[in-house]
PDB file of C-alpha atoms in Angstrom:
ATOM      1  CA  UNK A 317      15.003   9.109  -4.731  1.00 45.00           C
ATOM      2  CA  UNK A 318      13.026  11.353  -2.433  1.00 43.00           C
ATOM      3  CA  UNK A 319      10.357   9.446  -0.577  1.00 44.00           C
ATOM      4  CA  UNK A 320       7.570  10.339   1.798  1.00 46.00           C
ATOM      5  CA  UNK A 321       9.856  10.271   4.817  1.00 37.00           C
ATOM      6  CA  UNK A 322       7.740  12.547   6.962  1.00 40.00           C
ATOM      7  CA  UNK A 323       4.146  11.742   6.073  1.00 41.00           C
ATOM      8  CA  UNK A 324       4.647   7.985   5.960  1.00 45.00           C
ATOM      9  CA  UNK A 325       5.621   7.934   9.606  1.00 36.00           C
ATOM     10  CA  UNK A 326       2.821  10.152  10.942  1.00 38.00           C
ATOM     11  CA  UNK A 327       1.753   8.975  14.328  1.00 39.00           C
ATOM     12  CA  UNK A 328       5.253   8.379  15.684  1.00 38.00           C
ATOM     13  CA  UNK A 329       5.254   9.678  19.234  1.00 39.00           C
ATOM     14  CA  UNK A 330       8.329   9.830  21.428  1.00 42.00           C
ATOM     15  CA  UNK A 331       8.867   8.479  23.964  1.00 44.00           C
ATOM     16  CA  UNK A 332       6.535   5.472  24.189  1.00 44.00           C
ATOM     17  CA  UNK A 333       6.069   2.903  26.898  1.00 55.00           C
ATOM     18  CA  UNK A 334       7.215  -0.538  25.871  1.00 75.00           C
ATOM     19  CA  UNK A 335       4.581  -2.812  24.322  1.00 88.00           C
ATOM     20  CA  UNK A 336       4.557  -6.438  23.217  1.00 94.00           C
ATOM     21  CA  UNK A 337       2.920  -5.816  19.819  1.00 97.00           C
ATOM     22  CA  UNK A 338       3.700  -2.592  17.972  1.00 96.00           C
ATOM     23  CA  UNK A 339       3.291  -1.244  14.480  1.00 95.00           C
ATOM     24  CA  UNK A 340       2.064   1.339  12.002  1.00 94.00           C
ATOM     25  CA  UNK A 341      -0.694   3.669  13.187  1.00 93.00           C
ATOM     26  CA  UNK A 342      -2.506   2.953   9.907  1.00 92.00           C
ATOM     27  CA  UNK A 343      -3.327  -0.478  11.343  1.00 95.00           C
ATOM     28  CA  UNK A 344      -4.681   0.685  14.678  1.00 94.00           C
ATOM     29  CA  UNK A 345      -8.299   1.040  13.564  1.00 93.00           C
ATOM     30  CA  UNK A 346      -8.659  -2.265  11.688  1.00 94.00           C
ATOM     31  CA  UNK A 347      -6.464  -4.561  13.802  1.00 97.00           C
ATOM     32  CA  UNK A 348      -6.010  -3.338  17.382  1.00 96.00           C
ATOM     33  CA  UNK A 349      -9.279  -4.692  18.784  1.00 96.00           C
ATOM     34  CA  UNK A 350      -8.874  -8.135  17.189  1.00 97.00           C
ATOM     35  CA  UNK A 351      -5.299  -8.414  18.399  1.00 97.00           C
ATOM     36  CA  UNK A 352      -6.303  -7.437  21.927  1.00 96.00           C
ATOM     37  CA  UNK A 353      -8.993 -10.107  21.906  1.00 97.00           C
ATOM     38  CA  UNK A 354      -6.610 -12.795  20.619  1.00 96.00           C
ATOM     39  CA  UNK A 355      -3.896 -12.085  23.200  1.00 96.00           C
ATOM     40  CA  UNK A 356      -5.528 -10.240  26.138  1.00 96.00           C
ATOM     41  CA  UNK A 357      -2.420 -10.594  28.301  1.00 95.00           C
ATOM     42  CA  UNK A 358      -0.149  -8.717  25.872  1.00 96.00           C
ATOM     43  CA  UNK A 359       0.132  -4.947  25.497  1.00 96.00           C
ATOM     44  CA  UNK A 360      -0.629  -3.584  22.021  1.00 96.00           C
ATOM     45  CA  UNK A 361       0.427  -0.148  20.817  1.00 95.00           C
ATOM     46  CA  UNK A 362       0.056   0.533  17.083  1.00 95.00           C
ATOM     47  CA  UNK A 363       1.347   4.093  17.255  1.00 90.00           C
ATOM     48  CA  UNK A 364       3.771   4.342  14.320  1.00 89.00           C
ATOM     49  CA  UNK A 365       6.473   2.532  12.392  1.00 87.00           C
ATOM     50  CA  UNK A 366       9.406   4.506  13.786  1.00 88.00           C
ATOM     51  CA  UNK A 367       8.686   3.726  17.447  1.00 90.00           C
ATOM     52  CA  UNK A 368       7.813   0.160  16.436  1.00 92.00           C
ATOM     53  CA  UNK A 369      11.218  -0.281  14.796  1.00 91.00           C
ATOM     54  CA  UNK A 370      12.964   1.154  17.849  1.00 91.00           C
ATOM     55  CA  UNK A 371      11.153  -1.137  20.285  1.00 92.00           C
ATOM     56  CA  UNK A 372      11.709  -4.161  18.062  1.00 90.00           C
ATOM     57  CA  UNK A 373      15.442  -3.544  17.731  1.00 88.00           C
ATOM     58  CA  UNK A 374      15.854  -3.029  21.485  1.00 89.00           C
ATOM     59  CA  UNK A 375      13.846  -6.229  22.228  1.00 89.00           C
ATOM     60  CA  UNK A 376      11.149  -4.266  24.047  1.00 91.00           C
ATOM     61  CA  UNK A 377       8.568  -5.558  21.566  1.00 94.00           C
ATOM     62  CA  UNK A 378       8.019  -9.142  20.436  1.00 95.00           C
ATOM     63  CA  UNK A 379       5.995  -8.490  17.261  1.00 97.00           C
ATOM     64  CA  UNK A 380       5.841  -5.538  14.892  1.00 96.00           C
ATOM     65  CA  UNK A 381       3.704  -4.745  11.842  1.00 97.00           C
ATOM     66  CA  UNK A 382       5.713  -2.379   9.667  1.00 95.00           C
ATOM     67  CA  UNK A 383       5.627  -0.924   6.175  1.00 94.00           C
ATOM     68  CA  UNK A 384       9.120  -1.140   4.672  1.00 92.00           C
ATOM     69  CA  UNK A 385      10.138   1.023   1.731  1.00 87.00           C
ATOM     70  CA  UNK A 386      12.201  -0.292  -1.168  1.00 82.00           C
ATOM     71  CA  UNK A 387      15.158   1.899  -0.193  1.00 82.00           C
ATOM     72  CA  UNK A 388      14.975   1.055   3.527  1.00 85.00           C
ATOM     73  CA  UNK A 389      17.001  -1.521   5.413  1.00 86.00           C
ATOM     74  CA  UNK A 390      14.635  -3.967   7.153  1.00 84.00           C
ATOM     75  CA  UNK A 391      14.964  -4.757  10.866  1.00 85.00           C
ATOM     76  CA  UNK A 392      17.405  -7.558  11.579  1.00 83.00           C
ATOM     77  CA  UNK A 393      18.098  -9.771  14.551  1.00 79.00           C
ATOM     78  CA  UNK A 394      19.257 -13.276  15.372  1.00 81.00           C
ATOM     79  CA  UNK A 395      15.834 -14.370  16.642  1.00 89.00           C
ATOM     80  CA  UNK A 396      13.776 -12.137  14.339  1.00 92.00           C
ATOM     81  CA  UNK A 397      11.551 -13.740  11.691  1.00 94.00           C
ATOM     82  CA  UNK A 398       9.834 -11.747   8.927  1.00 94.00           C
ATOM     83  CA  UNK A 399       6.643 -12.583   7.016  1.00 96.00           C
ATOM     84  CA  UNK A 400       5.211 -10.589   4.116  1.00 97.00           C
ATOM     85  CA  UNK A 401       1.730  -9.824   5.394  1.00 97.00           C
ATOM     86  CA  UNK A 402      -0.032  -7.313   3.141  1.00 97.00           C
ATOM     87  CA  UNK A 403       0.457  -4.256   0.917  1.00 97.00           C
ATOM     88  CA  UNK A 404      -0.737  -0.715   0.566  1.00 96.00           C
ATOM     89  CA  UNK A 405      -1.238  -0.101  -3.149  1.00 97.00           C
ATOM     90  CA  UNK A 406      -2.568   2.313  -5.747  1.00 97.00           C
ATOM     91  CA  UNK A 407      -4.964   1.221  -8.456  1.00 97.00           C
ATOM     92  CA  UNK A 408      -5.234   3.355 -11.611  1.00 98.00           C
ATOM     93  CA  UNK A 409      -8.795   3.345 -12.925  1.00 97.00           C
ATOM     94  CA  UNK A 410     -10.575   4.741 -15.990  1.00 96.00           C
ATOM     95  CA  UNK A 411     -14.154   4.782 -17.258  1.00 94.00           C
ATOM     96  CA  UNK A 412     -15.397   1.451 -18.634  1.00 92.00           C
ATOM     97  CA  UNK A 413     -15.859   3.003 -22.079  1.00 91.00           C
ATOM     98  CA  UNK A 414     -12.166   3.872 -22.359  1.00 91.00           C
ATOM     99  CA  UNK A 415     -11.022   0.978 -24.535  1.00 89.00           C
ATOM    100  CA  UNK A 416      -8.121   2.950 -26.001  1.00 90.00           C
ATOM    101  CA  UNK A 417      -5.947   2.594 -22.891  1.00 93.00           C
ATOM    102  CA  UNK A 418      -5.003  -0.598 -21.074  1.00 94.00           C
ATOM    103  CA  UNK A 419      -1.702   0.353 -19.465  1.00 95.00           C
ATOM    104  CA  UNK A 420       0.427   3.260 -18.240  1.00 96.00           C
ATOM    105  CA  UNK A 421       3.932   3.683 -16.868  1.00 96.00           C
ATOM    106  CA  UNK A 422       5.312   5.949 -14.163  1.00 96.00           C
ATOM    107  CA  UNK A 423       6.436   8.636 -16.642  1.00 95.00           C
ATOM    108  CA  UNK A 424       2.957   8.933 -18.160  1.00 96.00           C
ATOM    109  CA  UNK A 425       1.293   9.028 -14.745  1.00 97.00           C
ATOM    110  CA  UNK A 426       3.734  11.725 -13.625  1.00 96.00           C
ATOM    111  CA  UNK A 427       2.859  13.672 -16.769  1.00 96.00           C
ATOM    112  CA  UNK A 428      -0.798  13.676 -15.759  1.00 96.00           C
ATOM    113  CA  UNK A 429      -0.491  14.387 -12.039  1.00 96.00           C
ATOM    114  CA  UNK A 430       2.888  16.063 -11.478  1.00 95.00           C
ATOM    115  CA  UNK A 431       3.457  19.801 -11.394  1.00 92.00           C
ATOM    116  CA  UNK A 432       7.097  19.462 -12.480  1.00 88.00           C
ATOM    117  CA  UNK A 433       6.791  16.535 -14.908  1.00 85.00           C
ATOM    118  CA  UNK A 434       9.381  16.351 -17.690  1.00 85.00           C
ATOM    119  CA  UNK A 435       6.646  15.665 -20.237  1.00 88.00           C
ATOM    120  CA  UNK A 436       3.118  16.960 -19.701  1.00 92.00           C
ATOM    121  CA  UNK A 437       0.228  14.616 -20.491  1.00 94.00           C
ATOM    122  CA  UNK A 438      -3.045  16.512 -20.927  1.00 94.00           C
ATOM    123  CA  UNK A 439      -5.010  14.561 -23.542  1.00 94.00           C
ATOM    124  CA  UNK A 440      -5.311  10.818 -23.976  1.00 94.00           C
ATOM    125  CA  UNK A 441      -3.559  11.024 -27.350  1.00 93.00           C
ATOM    126  CA  UNK A 442      -0.498  12.454 -25.582  1.00 93.00           C
ATOM    127  CA  UNK A 443       0.122   8.849 -24.524  1.00 92.00           C
ATOM    128  CA  UNK A 444       2.069   6.517 -26.849  1.00 87.00           C
ATOM    129  CA  UNK A 445      -0.097   4.613 -29.346  1.00 85.00           C
ATOM    130  CA  UNK A 446      -3.341   6.190 -28.119  1.00 88.00           C
ATOM    131  CA  UNK A 447      -5.590   7.913 -30.650  1.00 86.00           C
ATOM    132  CA  UNK A 448      -8.395   9.016 -28.320  1.00 86.00           C
ATOM    133  CA  UNK A 449      -8.493  12.825 -28.581  1.00 86.00           C
ATOM    134  CA  UNK A 450     -10.114  13.746 -25.274  1.00 92.00           C
ATOM    135  CA  UNK A 451      -9.032  15.704 -22.233  1.00 94.00           C
ATOM    136  CA  UNK A 452      -7.799  13.583 -19.318  1.00 95.00           C
ATOM    137  CA  UNK A 453      -9.743  14.325 -16.125  1.00 95.00           C
ATOM    138  CA  UNK A 454      -7.499  13.339 -13.191  1.00 96.00           C
ATOM    139  CA  UNK A 455      -8.857  12.230  -9.843  1.00 96.00           C
ATOM    140  CA  UNK A 456      -7.164  11.349  -6.547  1.00 96.00           C
ATOM    141  CA  UNK A 457      -9.029   9.305  -3.942  1.00 96.00           C
ATOM    142  CA  UNK A 458      -6.884   8.951  -0.828  1.00 94.00           C
ATOM    143  CA  UNK A 459      -9.259   8.214   2.059  1.00 92.00           C
ATOM    144  CA  UNK A 460      -8.254   8.416   5.698  1.00 86.00           C
ATOM    145  CA  UNK A 461      -6.103   5.436   6.587  1.00 82.00           C
ATOM    146  CA  UNK A 462      -4.625   4.995   3.121  1.00 87.00           C
ATOM    147  CA  UNK A 463      -1.239   5.926   1.648  1.00 89.00           C
ATOM    148  CA  UNK A 464      -2.449   6.701  -1.895  1.00 94.00           C
ATOM    149  CA  UNK A 465      -1.281  10.303  -1.967  1.00 94.00           C
ATOM    150  CA  UNK A 466       2.013   9.720  -0.162  1.00 93.00           C
ATOM    151  CA  UNK A 467       2.865   6.527  -2.034  1.00 94.00           C
ATOM    152  CA  UNK A 468       2.175   8.080  -5.443  1.00 96.00           C
ATOM    153  CA  UNK A 469       4.128  11.210  -4.602  1.00 95.00           C
ATOM    154  CA  UNK A 470       7.092   9.164  -3.417  1.00 93.00           C
ATOM    155  CA  UNK A 471       7.187   6.490  -6.125  1.00 94.00           C
ATOM    156  CA  UNK A 472       5.876   8.184  -9.254  1.00 96.00           C
ATOM    157  CA  UNK A 473       6.544  11.883  -8.646  1.00 95.00           C
ATOM    158  CA  UNK A 474       9.795  11.156  -6.773  1.00 92.00           C
ATOM    159  CA  UNK A 475       8.928  13.696  -4.103  1.00 92.00           C
ATOM    160  CA  UNK A 476       7.783  16.442  -6.457  1.00 92.00           C
ATOM    161  CA  UNK A 477       4.428  18.203  -5.893  1.00 93.00           C
ATOM    162  CA  UNK A 478       1.088  17.416  -7.488  1.00 94.00           C
ATOM    163  CA  UNK A 479      -0.419  19.933  -9.861  1.00 91.00           C
ATOM    164  CA  UNK A 480      -3.862  21.412  -9.132  1.00 87.00           C
ATOM    165  CA  UNK A 481      -4.401  18.781  -6.464  1.00 86.00           C
ATOM    166  CA  UNK A 482      -7.242  20.576  -4.724  1.00 80.00           C
ATOM    167  CA  UNK A 483      -9.258  20.708  -7.952  1.00 87.00           C
ATOM    168  CA  UNK A 484      -9.462  16.962  -8.436  1.00 91.00           C
ATOM    169  CA  UNK A 485      -9.245  15.459  -4.955  1.00 93.00           C
ATOM    170  CA  UNK A 486     -12.178  13.062  -4.572  1.00 94.00           C
ATOM    171  CA  UNK A 487     -14.047  11.740  -1.551  1.00 93.00           C
ATOM    172  CA  UNK A 488     -16.149   8.643  -0.927  1.00 89.00           C
ATOM    173  CA  UNK A 489     -19.298  10.255  -2.324  1.00 87.00           C
ATOM    174  CA  UNK A 490     -17.714  11.512  -5.554  1.00 94.00           C
ATOM    175  CA  UNK A 491     -15.197   8.880  -6.594  1.00 94.00           C
ATOM    176  CA  UNK A 492     -17.675   6.288  -7.888  1.00 91.00           C
ATOM    177  CA  UNK A 493     -19.763   9.006  -9.504  1.00 92.00           C
ATOM    178  CA  UNK A 494     -16.648  10.233 -11.310  1.00 94.00           C
ATOM    179  CA  UNK A 495     -15.789   6.749 -12.588  1.00 94.00           C
ATOM    180  CA  UNK A 496     -19.365   6.155 -13.691  1.00 92.00           C
ATOM    181  CA  UNK A 497     -20.112   9.496 -15.352  1.00 93.00           C
ATOM    182  CA  UNK A 498     -16.868  11.018 -16.664  1.00 93.00           C
ATOM    183  CA  UNK A 499     -15.628   9.174 -19.749  1.00 93.00           C
ATOM    184  CA  UNK A 500     -12.230  10.886 -19.690  1.00 94.00           C
ATOM    185  CA  UNK A 501     -11.427  10.293 -16.010  1.00 96.00           C
ATOM    186  CA  UNK A 502      -8.190   8.799 -14.680  1.00 96.00           C
ATOM    187  CA  UNK A 503      -8.542   7.995 -10.977  1.00 97.00           C
ATOM    188  CA  UNK A 504      -5.977   6.906  -8.375  1.00 97.00           C
ATOM    189  CA  UNK A 505      -7.509   4.803  -5.577  1.00 96.00           C
ATOM    190  CA  UNK A 506      -6.345   2.335  -2.892  1.00 96.00           C
ATOM    191  CA  UNK A 507      -8.191  -0.609  -4.496  1.00 94.00           C
ATOM    192  CA  UNK A 508     -10.611  -1.447  -7.288  1.00 92.00           C
ATOM    193  CA  UNK A 509     -13.729   0.408  -6.203  1.00 86.00           C
ATOM    194  CA  UNK A 510     -16.448  -0.962  -8.463  1.00 82.00           C
ATOM    195  CA  UNK A 511     -15.587  -3.011 -11.568  1.00 80.00           C
ATOM    196  CA  UNK A 512     -19.043  -2.307 -13.015  1.00 84.00           C
ATOM    197  CA  UNK A 513     -18.288   1.402 -13.444  1.00 83.00           C
ATOM    198  CA  UNK A 514     -14.491   1.523 -13.734  1.00 91.00           C
ATOM    199  CA  UNK A 515     -11.648  -0.386 -15.349  1.00 94.00           C
ATOM    200  CA  UNK A 516      -8.262  -0.910 -13.670  1.00 96.00           C
ATOM    201  CA  UNK A 517      -5.226  -0.305 -15.865  1.00 97.00           C
ATOM    202  CA  UNK A 518      -2.059  -2.372 -15.973  1.00 98.00           C
ATOM    203  CA  UNK A 519       0.959  -0.401 -14.723  1.00 98.00           C
ATOM    204  CA  UNK A 520       4.694  -0.649 -15.377  1.00 97.00           C
ATOM    205  CA  UNK A 521       7.514   1.192 -13.649  1.00 96.00           C
ATOM    206  CA  UNK A 522       9.624   1.897 -16.732  1.00 93.00           C
ATOM    207  CA  UNK A 523      12.316   3.936 -15.006  1.00 91.00           C
ATOM    208  CA  UNK A 524      15.964   3.181 -15.878  1.00 91.00           C
ATOM    209  CA  UNK A 525      16.831  -0.263 -14.532  1.00 91.00           C
ATOM    210  CA  UNK A 526      13.207  -1.051 -13.682  1.00 92.00           C
ATOM    211  CA  UNK A 527      10.788  -3.394 -15.430  1.00 94.00           C
ATOM    212  CA  UNK A 528       8.893  -2.139 -18.461  1.00 95.00           C
ATOM    213  CA  UNK A 529       6.382  -4.994 -18.257  1.00 97.00           C
ATOM    214  CA  UNK A 530       2.894  -3.810 -17.229  1.00 97.00           C
ATOM    215  CA  UNK A 531       1.057  -5.787 -14.559  1.00 98.00           C
ATOM    216  CA  UNK A 532      -2.540  -5.772 -13.415  1.00 97.00           C
ATOM    217  CA  UNK A 533      -3.311  -5.037  -9.745  1.00 97.00           C
ATOM    218  CA  UNK A 534      -4.545  -8.520  -8.915  1.00 96.00           C
ATOM    219  CA  UNK A 535      -3.711 -10.028  -5.541  1.00 95.00           C
ATOM    220  CA  UNK A 536      -0.870 -12.281  -6.717  1.00 97.00           C
ATOM    221  CA  UNK A 537       0.844  -9.548  -8.763  1.00 97.00           C
ATOM    222  CA  UNK A 538       0.684  -7.245  -5.749  1.00 98.00           C
ATOM    223  CA  UNK A 539       1.842  -9.936  -3.312  1.00 97.00           C
ATOM    224  CA  UNK A 540       4.732 -11.076  -5.555  1.00 96.00           C
ATOM    225  CA  UNK A 541       5.907  -7.482  -6.048  1.00 95.00           C
ATOM    226  CA  UNK A 542       5.328  -7.449  -9.822  1.00 97.00           C
ATOM    227  CA  UNK A 543       2.736  -4.681  -9.675  1.00 98.00           C
ATOM    228  CA  UNK A 544       4.885  -1.597  -9.038  1.00 97.00           C
ATOM    229  CA  UNK A 545       2.489   0.753  -7.227  1.00 97.00           C
ATOM    230  CA  UNK A 546       2.642  -0.973  -3.847  1.00 96.00           C
ATOM    231  CA  UNK A 547       4.265  -0.739  -0.423  1.00 96.00           C
ATOM    232  CA  UNK A 548       4.843  -4.000   1.498  1.00 96.00           C
ATOM    233  CA  UNK A 549       3.693  -4.532   5.054  1.00 96.00           C
ATOM    234  CA  UNK A 550       5.737  -7.082   7.022  1.00 96.00           C
ATOM    235  CA  UNK A 551       5.213  -8.882  10.291  1.00 97.00           C
ATOM    236  CA  UNK A 552       8.412  -9.207  12.325  1.00 96.00           C
ATOM    237  CA  UNK A 553       8.291 -11.474  15.350  1.00 96.00           C
ATOM    238  CA  UNK A 554      10.746 -12.965  17.829  1.00 95.00           C
ATOM    239  CA  UNK A 555      10.941 -16.730  17.410  1.00 94.00           C
ATOM    240  CA  UNK A 556      11.796 -17.205  21.091  1.00 93.00           C
ATOM    241  CA  UNK A 557       8.440 -15.602  21.950  1.00 94.00           C
ATOM    242  CA  UNK A 558       6.416 -17.699  19.500  1.00 94.00           C
ATOM    243  CA  UNK A 559       4.326 -19.613  22.088  1.00 94.00           C
ATOM    244  CA  UNK A 560       2.943 -16.348  23.482  1.00 95.00           C
ATOM    245  CA  UNK A 561       2.547 -14.778  20.032  1.00 96.00           C
ATOM    246  CA  UNK A 562       0.946 -17.751  18.254  1.00 96.00           C
ATOM    247  CA  UNK A 563      -2.701 -16.729  18.938  1.00 96.00           C
ATOM    248  CA  UNK A 564      -1.996 -13.215  17.624  1.00 97.00           C
ATOM    249  CA  UNK A 565      -0.294 -14.531  14.489  1.00 97.00           C
ATOM    250  CA  UNK A 566      -3.102 -17.000  13.814  1.00 96.00           C
ATOM    251  CA  UNK A 567      -5.643 -14.203  14.099  1.00 97.00           C
ATOM    252  CA  UNK A 568      -3.618 -11.852  11.878  1.00 98.00           C
ATOM    253  CA  UNK A 569      -3.661 -14.474   9.109  1.00 97.00           C
ATOM    254  CA  UNK A 570      -7.358 -15.249   9.548  1.00 97.00           C
ATOM    255  CA  UNK A 571     -10.118 -14.405   7.086  1.00 97.00           C
ATOM    256  CA  UNK A 572     -11.533 -11.991   9.658  1.00 97.00           C
ATOM    257  CA  UNK A 573      -8.339  -9.935   9.779  1.00 98.00           C
ATOM    258  CA  UNK A 574      -8.011 -10.052   5.977  1.00 97.00           C
ATOM    259  CA  UNK A 575     -11.518  -8.621   5.629  1.00 97.00           C
ATOM    260  CA  UNK A 576     -10.665  -5.791   8.020  1.00 96.00           C
ATOM    261  CA  UNK A 577      -7.544  -4.955   5.994  1.00 96.00           C
ATOM    262  CA  UNK A 578      -9.531  -4.937   2.757  1.00 94.00           C
ATOM    263  CA  UNK A 579     -12.124  -2.613   4.282  1.00 92.00           C
ATOM    264  CA  UNK A 580      -9.236  -0.251   5.065  1.00 92.00           C
ATOM    265  CA  UNK A 581      -8.165  -0.320   1.396  1.00 92.00           C
ATOM    266  CA  UNK A 582      -5.196  -2.602   2.013  1.00 95.00           C
ATOM    267  CA  UNK A 583      -4.324  -5.814   0.160  1.00 97.00           C
ATOM    268  CA  UNK A 584      -3.783  -8.856   2.433  1.00 97.00           C
ATOM    269  CA  UNK A 585      -1.733 -11.845   1.343  1.00 97.00           C
ATOM    270  CA  UNK A 586      -3.756 -14.308  -0.772  1.00 97.00           C
ATOM    271  CA  UNK A 587      -5.796 -16.794   1.245  1.00 97.00           C
ATOM    272  CA  UNK A 588      -3.728 -19.813   0.156  1.00 96.00           C
ATOM    273  CA  UNK A 589      -0.590 -18.160   1.541  1.00 96.00           C
ATOM    274  CA  UNK A 590      -2.287 -17.075   4.769  1.00 96.00           C
ATOM    275  CA  UNK A 591      -3.656 -20.581   5.320  1.00 96.00           C
ATOM    276  CA  UNK A 592      -0.255 -22.153   4.649  1.00 95.00           C
ATOM    277  CA  UNK A 593       1.413 -19.926   7.246  1.00 94.00           C
ATOM    278  CA  UNK A 594      -1.311 -20.676   9.798  1.00 92.00           C
ATOM    279  CA  UNK A 595      -0.869 -24.417   9.228  1.00 92.00           C
ATOM    280  CA  UNK A 596       2.872 -24.136   9.820  1.00 90.00           C
ATOM    281  CA  UNK A 597       2.232 -22.270  13.061  1.00 88.00           C
ATOM    282  CA  UNK A 598      -0.152 -24.958  14.267  1.00 75.00           C
ATOM    283  CA  UNK A 599       2.456 -27.643  13.597  1.00 71.00           C
ATOM    284  CA  UNK A 600       5.201 -26.005  15.622  1.00 64.00           C
TER     285      UNK A 600
END
């Protein structure tokens, strides 16, 4: 499967000076300042996942925050511990009045958005068991700092191009208006934007060998990996460096950090899981 090999790793700069805490450039804006405050003596450089992986594997870095694709081998090491931290995800939303549709699979979504889809989906009644005879109005909201476009193109379109993307690309000022005013809209977004104007659909993968069960994009379905339109973000840290890293890890799993991730359109681990990890850290 073709994946977003180039775009996903934007921000990778070679060579980089060694840092203690490294990671995806997507996390620089929400997390860098809080990390620096929690561990002022450590160097932080959230410049990209590729350089982060390199520095982690060569023991130059002690902690890395990295998105790991389904088809990618995770970093490994004798003293390396991994923790599932958060996800980037895509939520599929429709107008609140659209009671004819509650779920979609990858093939149907590709039929709406893909230029080279095997089966084109233009009207709502092109979908199985849907009788609503109305034109589908696609929308793509992929704000700066999100992976909506790249993740959808990699997972659902399998690397193929979008069709007429420029015509229905939305921004912050138009996405809620579209969900509120256009009854036939079908919008891709990083998170549920406003449940009073839009309804999130359940999504199933449905590809050969994949689950056909549709799941809603709630926090547990995303965290457990049941909801298919997601990309996991892991924390990797060296256990022999835990005393120095503990303040950073405690802050990363705090409510403050979770709120910053959510503001970025990311999906942090549920609070009960974050609190449990923090308690274990405090007991070590």
